Each structure stands twice: as structure tokens, then as C-alpha cells.
PDB file of C-alpha atoms in Angstrom:
ATOM      1  CA  ILE A   1       0.000   0.000   0.000  1.00 40.00           C
ATOM      2  CA  SER A   2       1.405   3.339  -1.018  1.00 42.00           C
ATOM      3  CA  THR A   3       0.684   6.567   0.807  1.00 47.00           C
ATOM      4  CA  ALA A   4       0.931  10.184  -0.289  1.00 48.00           C
ATOM      5  CA  ARG A   5       0.967  13.461   1.481  1.00 53.00           C
ATOM      6  CA  PHE A   6      -1.899  15.854   0.760  1.00 50.00           C
ATOM      7  CA  SER A   7       0.554  18.273  -0.874  1.00 55.00           C
ATOM      8  CA  GLU A   8       1.695  15.532  -3.290  1.00 58.00           C
ATOM      9  CA  LEU A   9      -1.788  14.715  -4.578  1.00 56.00           C
ATOM     10  CA  ASN A  10      -2.745  15.823  -8.085  1.00 59.00           C
ATOM     11  CA  PHE A  11      -6.379  16.861  -8.405  1.00 57.00           C
ATOM     12  CA  SER A  12      -6.077  18.401 -11.880  1.00 62.00           C
ATOM     13  CA  PHE A  13      -7.721  15.421 -13.605  1.00 57.00           C
ATOM     14  CA  LEU A  14     -10.885  15.572 -11.483  1.00 54.00           C
ATOM     15  CA  PRO A  15     -13.987  17.124 -13.019  1.00 52.00           C
ATOM     16  CA  ARG A  16     -14.932  20.532 -11.625  1.00 52.00           C
ATOM     17  CA  VAL A  17     -18.328  20.904  -9.969  1.00 47.00           C
ATOM     18  CA  ASP A  18     -19.754  24.102  -8.551  1.00 50.00           C
ATOM     19  CA  VAL A  19     -21.247  23.379  -5.142  1.00 46.00           C
ATOM     20  CA  PRO A  20     -22.653  26.050  -2.854  1.00 49.00           C
ATOM     21  CA  MET A  21     -20.397  26.356   0.193  1.00 48.00           C
ATOM     22  CA  ASN A  22     -22.012  25.112   3.408  1.00 50.00           C
ATOM     23  CA  LYS A  23     -21.722  27.341   6.459  1.00 55.00           C
ATOM     24  CA  GLY A  24     -18.872  29.308   4.869  1.00 54.00           C
ATOM     25  CA  VAL A  25     -16.200  26.737   5.826  1.00 72.00           C
ATOM     26  CA  ILE A  26     -13.515  27.124   3.184  1.00 78.00           C
ATOM     27  CA  LEU A  27     -10.066  25.618   3.652  1.00 83.00           C
ATOM     28  CA  ASN A  28      -7.024  27.831   3.924  1.00 84.00           C
ATOM     29  CA  GLY A  29      -3.393  26.939   3.448  1.00 88.00           C
ATOM     30  CA  GLY A  30      -2.072  26.097   6.897  1.00 90.00           C
ATOM     31  CA  ASP A  31      -5.255  24.445   8.121  1.00 90.00           C
ATOM     32  CA  VAL A  32      -5.011  20.952   9.568  1.00 91.00           C
ATOM     33  CA  LEU A  33      -7.574  18.292   8.686  1.00 90.00           C
ATOM     34  CA  PHE A  34      -8.331  15.322  10.911  1.00 89.00           C
ATOM     35  CA  ILE A  35     -10.143  12.316   9.471  1.00 86.00           C
ATOM     36  CA  ALA A  36     -12.440  11.751  12.446  1.00 82.00           C
ATOM     37  CA  LYS A  37     -14.554   8.800  11.343  1.00 82.00           C
ATOM     38  CA  GLY A  38     -13.627   5.408   9.999  1.00 76.00           C
ATOM     39  CA  ALA A  39     -11.032   2.706  10.352  1.00 75.00           C
ATOM     40  CA  SER A  40      -8.083   4.977   9.584  1.00 79.00           C
ATOM     41  CA  ASN A  41      -7.879   8.226  11.542  1.00 82.00           C
ATOM     42  CA  TYR A  42      -5.103  10.677  10.749  1.00 85.00           C
ATOM     43  CA  ALA A  43      -4.274  14.352  10.320  1.00 90.00           C
ATOM     44  CA  VAL A  44      -2.799  16.239   7.367  1.00 90.00           C
ATOM     45  CA  SER A  45      -1.737  19.847   6.955  1.00 91.00           C
ATOM     46  CA  VAL A  46      -3.231  21.722   4.010  1.00 89.00           C
ATOM     47  CA  PRO A  47      -0.847  23.367   1.538  1.00 87.00           C
ATOM     48  CA  THR A  48      -1.611  26.681  -0.116  1.00 85.00           C
ATOM     49  CA  LEU A  49      -4.707  26.212  -2.265  1.00 81.00           C
ATOM     50  CA  LYS A  50      -5.465  27.828  -5.617  1.00 79.00           C
ATOM     51  CA  GLU A  51      -9.231  27.378  -5.397  1.00 79.00           C
ATOM     52  CA  ASP A  52     -11.926  27.327  -2.722  1.00 79.00           C
ATOM     53  CA  VAL A  53     -12.292  23.890  -1.178  1.00 79.00           C
ATOM     54  CA  THR A  54     -14.814  22.703   1.388  1.00 78.00           C
ATOM     55  CA  ILE A  55     -14.679  19.545   3.492  1.00 80.00           C
ATOM     56  CA  SER A  56     -16.876  16.625   4.442  1.00 79.00           C
ATOM     57  CA  SER A  57     -18.592  16.561   7.824  1.00 77.00           C
ATOM     58  CA  SER A  58     -16.511  13.496   8.751  1.00 79.00           C
ATOM     59  CA  ILE A  59     -13.366  15.642   8.651  1.00 86.00           C
ATOM     60  CA  LEU A  60     -12.558  17.966  11.542  1.00 86.00           C
ATOM     61  CA  LEU A  61     -10.936  21.295  10.702  1.00 87.00           C
ATOM     62  CA  ILE A  62      -8.183  22.700  12.897  1.00 87.00           C
ATOM     63  CA  ARG A  63      -7.442  26.345  12.123  1.00 87.00           C
ATOM     64  CA  LEU A  64      -4.455  27.657  14.035  1.00 87.00           C
ATOM     65  CA  ASN A  65      -4.783  31.100  15.596  1.00 85.00           C
ATOM     66  CA  THR A  66      -1.184  31.254  16.759  1.00 83.00           C
ATOM     67  CA  PHE A  67       2.223  31.287  15.128  1.00 87.00           C
ATOM     68  CA  ASP A  68       3.673  29.112  17.908  1.00 89.00           C
ATOM     69  CA  PHE A  69       3.022  25.923  15.917  1.00 91.00           C
ATOM     70  CA  LEU A  70       3.648  24.696  12.397  1.00 94.00           C
ATOM     71  CA  PRO A  71       0.536  23.084  10.880  1.00 93.00           C
ATOM     72  CA  SER A  72       2.682  20.155   9.723  1.00 94.00           C
ATOM     73  CA  PHE A  73       3.893  19.670  13.311  1.00 94.00           C
ATOM     74  CA  ILE A  74       0.318  19.646  14.626  1.00 92.00           C
ATOM     75  CA  ALA A  75      -0.597  16.982  12.043  1.00 93.00           C
ATOM     76  CA  TRP A  76       2.530  14.968  12.911  1.00 94.00           C
ATOM     77  CA  TYR A  77       1.822  15.170  16.646  1.00 91.00           C
ATOM     78  CA  ILE A  78      -1.798  14.092  16.262  1.00 90.00           C
ATOM     79  CA  ASN A  79      -0.719  11.158  14.094  1.00 89.00           C
ATOM     80  CA  GLN A  80       2.077  10.065  16.432  1.00 87.00           C
ATOM     81  CA  TYR A  81       0.631  10.687  19.875  1.00 80.00           C
ATOM     82  CA  GLY A  82      -2.728  12.432  19.769  1.00 72.00           C
ATOM     83  CA  VAL A  83      -4.786   9.565  18.383  1.00 73.00           C
ATOM     84  CA  ARG A  84      -3.525   7.349  21.214  1.00 70.00           C
ATOM     85  CA  LYS A  85      -4.364   9.953  23.877  1.00 71.00           C
ATOM     86  CA  MET A  86      -7.877  10.706  22.661  1.00 71.00           C
ATOM     87  CA  GLU A  87     -10.779   8.458  23.583  1.00 65.00           C
ATOM     88  CA  PRO A  88     -13.023   7.980  20.567  1.00 64.00           C
ATOM     89  CA  GLN A  89     -16.559   6.671  20.526  1.00 66.00           C
ATOM     90  CA  LEU A  90     -16.704   3.122  19.263  1.00 65.00           C
ATOM     91  CA  THR A  91     -19.656   2.297  17.060  1.00 63.00           C
ATOM     92  CA  ARG A  92     -20.321  -1.105  15.566  1.00 61.00           C
ATOM     93  CA  ARG A  93     -18.383  -0.412  12.417  1.00 67.00           C
ATOM     94  CA  MET A  94     -16.061   2.499  13.025  1.00 71.00           C
ATOM     95  CA  VAL A  95     -14.130   4.728  15.361  1.00 75.00           C
ATOM     96  CA  VAL A  96     -15.494   8.268  15.713  1.00 81.00           C
ATOM     97  CA  TYR A  97     -13.551  11.185  17.189  1.00 79.00           C
ATOM     98  CA  SER A  98     -15.353  14.356  18.220  1.00 78.00           C
ATOM     99  CA  LYS A  99     -14.348  17.994  18.183  1.00 82.00           C
ATOM    100  CA  SER A 100     -14.036  17.889  21.979  1.00 80.00           C
ATOM    101  CA  ASP A 101     -11.421  15.123  21.668  1.00 78.00           C
ATOM    102  CA  LEU A 102      -9.226  17.530  19.701  1.00 80.00           C
ATOM    103  CA  VAL A 103     -10.014  20.544  21.864  1.00 80.00           C
ATOM    104  CA  ASN A 104      -8.877  18.663  24.979  1.00 79.00           C
ATOM    105  CA  LEU A 105      -5.680  17.340  23.401  1.00 81.00           C
ATOM    106  CA  GLU A 106      -2.580  18.909  24.931  1.00 83.00           C
ATOM    107  CA  ILE A 107       0.239  19.549  22.464  1.00 85.00           C
ATOM    108  CA  PRO A 108       3.683  20.432  23.812  1.00 86.00           C
ATOM    109  CA  CYS A 109       4.911  23.848  22.744  1.00 89.00           C
ATOM    110  CA  ILE A 110       8.464  23.465  21.492  1.00 91.00           C
ATOM    111  CA  PRO A 111      10.488  25.993  19.458  1.00 94.00           C
ATOM    112  CA  ILE A 112       9.477  26.344  15.798  1.00 95.00           C
ATOM    113  CA  GLU A 113      12.928  25.270  14.592  1.00 96.00           C
ATOM    114  CA  GLU A 114      12.656  22.000  16.533  1.00 96.00           C
ATOM    115  CA  GLN A 115       9.161  21.462  15.115  1.00 94.00           C
ATOM    116  CA  ARG A 116      10.589  21.999  11.629  1.00 96.00           C
ATOM    117  CA  LYS A 117      13.375  19.468  12.301  1.00 97.00           C
ATOM    118  CA  ILE A 118      10.898  16.865  13.559  1.00 95.00           C
ATOM    119  CA  VAL A 119       8.639  17.277  10.525  1.00 95.00           C
ATOM    120  CA  THR A 120      11.599  17.203   8.120  1.00 96.00           C
ATOM    121  CA  LEU A 121      13.093  14.085   9.720  1.00 96.00           C
ATOM    122  CA  ASP A 122       9.694  12.395   9.720  1.00 94.00           C
ATOM    123  CA  GLY A 123       9.306  13.183   6.014  1.00 93.00           C
ATOM    124  CA  LEU A 124      12.740  11.717   5.311  1.00 96.00           C
ATOM    125  CA  LEU A 125      11.897   8.629   7.376  1.00 95.00           C
ATOM    126  CA  ASN A 126       8.661   8.119   5.416  1.00 92.00           C
ATOM    127  CA  LYS A 127      10.521   8.539   2.117  1.00 95.00           C
ATOM    128  CA  GLN A 128      13.149   6.008   3.272  1.00 96.00           C
ATOM    129  CA  LYS A 129      10.401   3.519   4.197  1.00 94.00           C
ATOM    130  CA  GLU A 130       8.784   3.989   0.792  1.00 94.00           C
ATOM    131  CA  LEU A 131      12.087   3.456  -1.027  1.00 96.00           C
ATOM    132  CA  SER A 132      12.928   0.418   1.131  1.00 96.00           C
ATOM    133  CA  ASN A 133       9.543  -1.132   0.341  1.00 95.00           C
ATOM    134  CA  LYS A 134      10.070  -0.544  -3.387  1.00 95.00           C
ATOM    135  CA  LEU A 135      13.528  -2.126  -3.173  1.00 96.00           C
ATOM    136  CA  LEU A 136      12.159  -5.161  -1.330  1.00 95.00           C
ATOM    137  CA  SER A 137       9.451  -5.578  -3.963  1.00 95.00           C
ATOM    138  CA  LYS A 138      12.007  -5.430  -6.755  1.00 95.00           C
ATOM    139  CA  LYS A 139      14.196  -7.996  -4.974  1.00 95.00           C
ATOM    140  CA  LYS A 140      11.209 -10.359  -4.656  1.00 95.00           C
ATOM    141  CA  VAL A 141      10.480 -10.000  -8.367  1.00 93.00           C
ATOM    142  CA  LEU A 142      14.142 -10.667  -9.192  1.00 94.00           C
ATOM    143  CA  ILE A 143      14.231 -13.777  -6.983  1.00 93.00           C
ATOM    144  CA  ASN A 144      11.060 -15.111  -8.620  1.00 91.00           C
ATOM    145  CA  GLN A 145      12.457 -14.431 -12.103  1.00 91.00           C
ATOM    146  CA  ILE A 146      15.704 -16.224 -11.303  1.00 90.00           C
ATOM    147  CA  PHE A 147      13.781 -19.183  -9.923  1.00 88.00           C
ATOM    148  CA  LYS A 148      11.430 -19.356 -12.924  1.00 87.00           C
ATOM    149  CA  ASN A 149      14.323 -19.064 -15.382  1.00 86.00           C
ATOM    150  CA  ARG A 150      16.262 -21.826 -13.651  1.00 84.00           C
ATOM    151  CA  PHE A 151      13.546 -24.333 -12.805  1.00 83.00           C
ATOM    152  CA  CYS A 152      10.452 -23.588 -14.875  1.00 79.00           C
ATOM    153  CA  ASN A 153      12.035 -23.383 -18.336  1.00 68.00           C
ATOM    154  CA  GLU A 154      13.345 -26.942 -18.411  1.00 59.00           C
TER     155      GLU A 154
END
């Protein structure tokens, strides 16, 4: 399974549809989104956007009102520690986090430069994992090809 960061996704091929904006909630660059319902709950920071974008009700919006935190650090922290500290509601089929779960989450305030280092190192770690997985896949294919060439062509 491959993953991508929100900033790496290409939406240019999607058809455009004009939808009236509900409640005036339009995403801004620097917002943090938290997927609050479902089997996979995670946060992403929103890059600068060229067009107005609205979100689903199953996604919680975190709009920072301080410059003490990087949005990417907030997303990283929620993904690493926050989800474990929050207590979601468990329904029959899915996990559901509420706005109050996020509001009550305590995030340590560390210097911006350290936040930047953490996010950068995490990005490099994720890239290394991705490359390692690709290399392992290629090695498996090579092993299978060698085996087939040696034993299946006789």
C-alpha cells in the first residue's frame, strides 16, 4: 500500500463541480484536517490552495490562531501521539472522534525550529520507508524471475 501526502496529490484530472459552500467553511493553506470517522484516523496539513475547497462533515478542521506551531507539526503530533491519547466513541463499524477530543488534546509547545526538524526528519523517514519497500518488492520480483528461469524453463 502506497501513501501520499496531501501536498503531493494531483487533483487536476478531477472534473470541476460548482457546489454552494455550506456554512462558509472554506479551507485555507495552513489548516489541519483530521479524518475523524472510519477505520483509519489521521491528520494532514493543508498546503496553499489555488481554489476554494470545502470539506466533508466526517473531517474535523483545525485552524491555528497562533504562530507558535507549524501546521505540519500539529498533524505529525496528532498522528504520532494524539490519536492514542484521545478516547473515541466506538460504534459497531467504526471509530469516531469528536471535536471535543481535539479541543482537549494537549500539544507540547516546542520551538518552531525543533518542530521543523521533527517534521523534516519524519518526512525523510517516510521517504526512506517507501524506497525500502520498493527495493524489497524489486528484490522479490528478481528472486522469482531467477527461480522461474532456472527451474520452470526446463
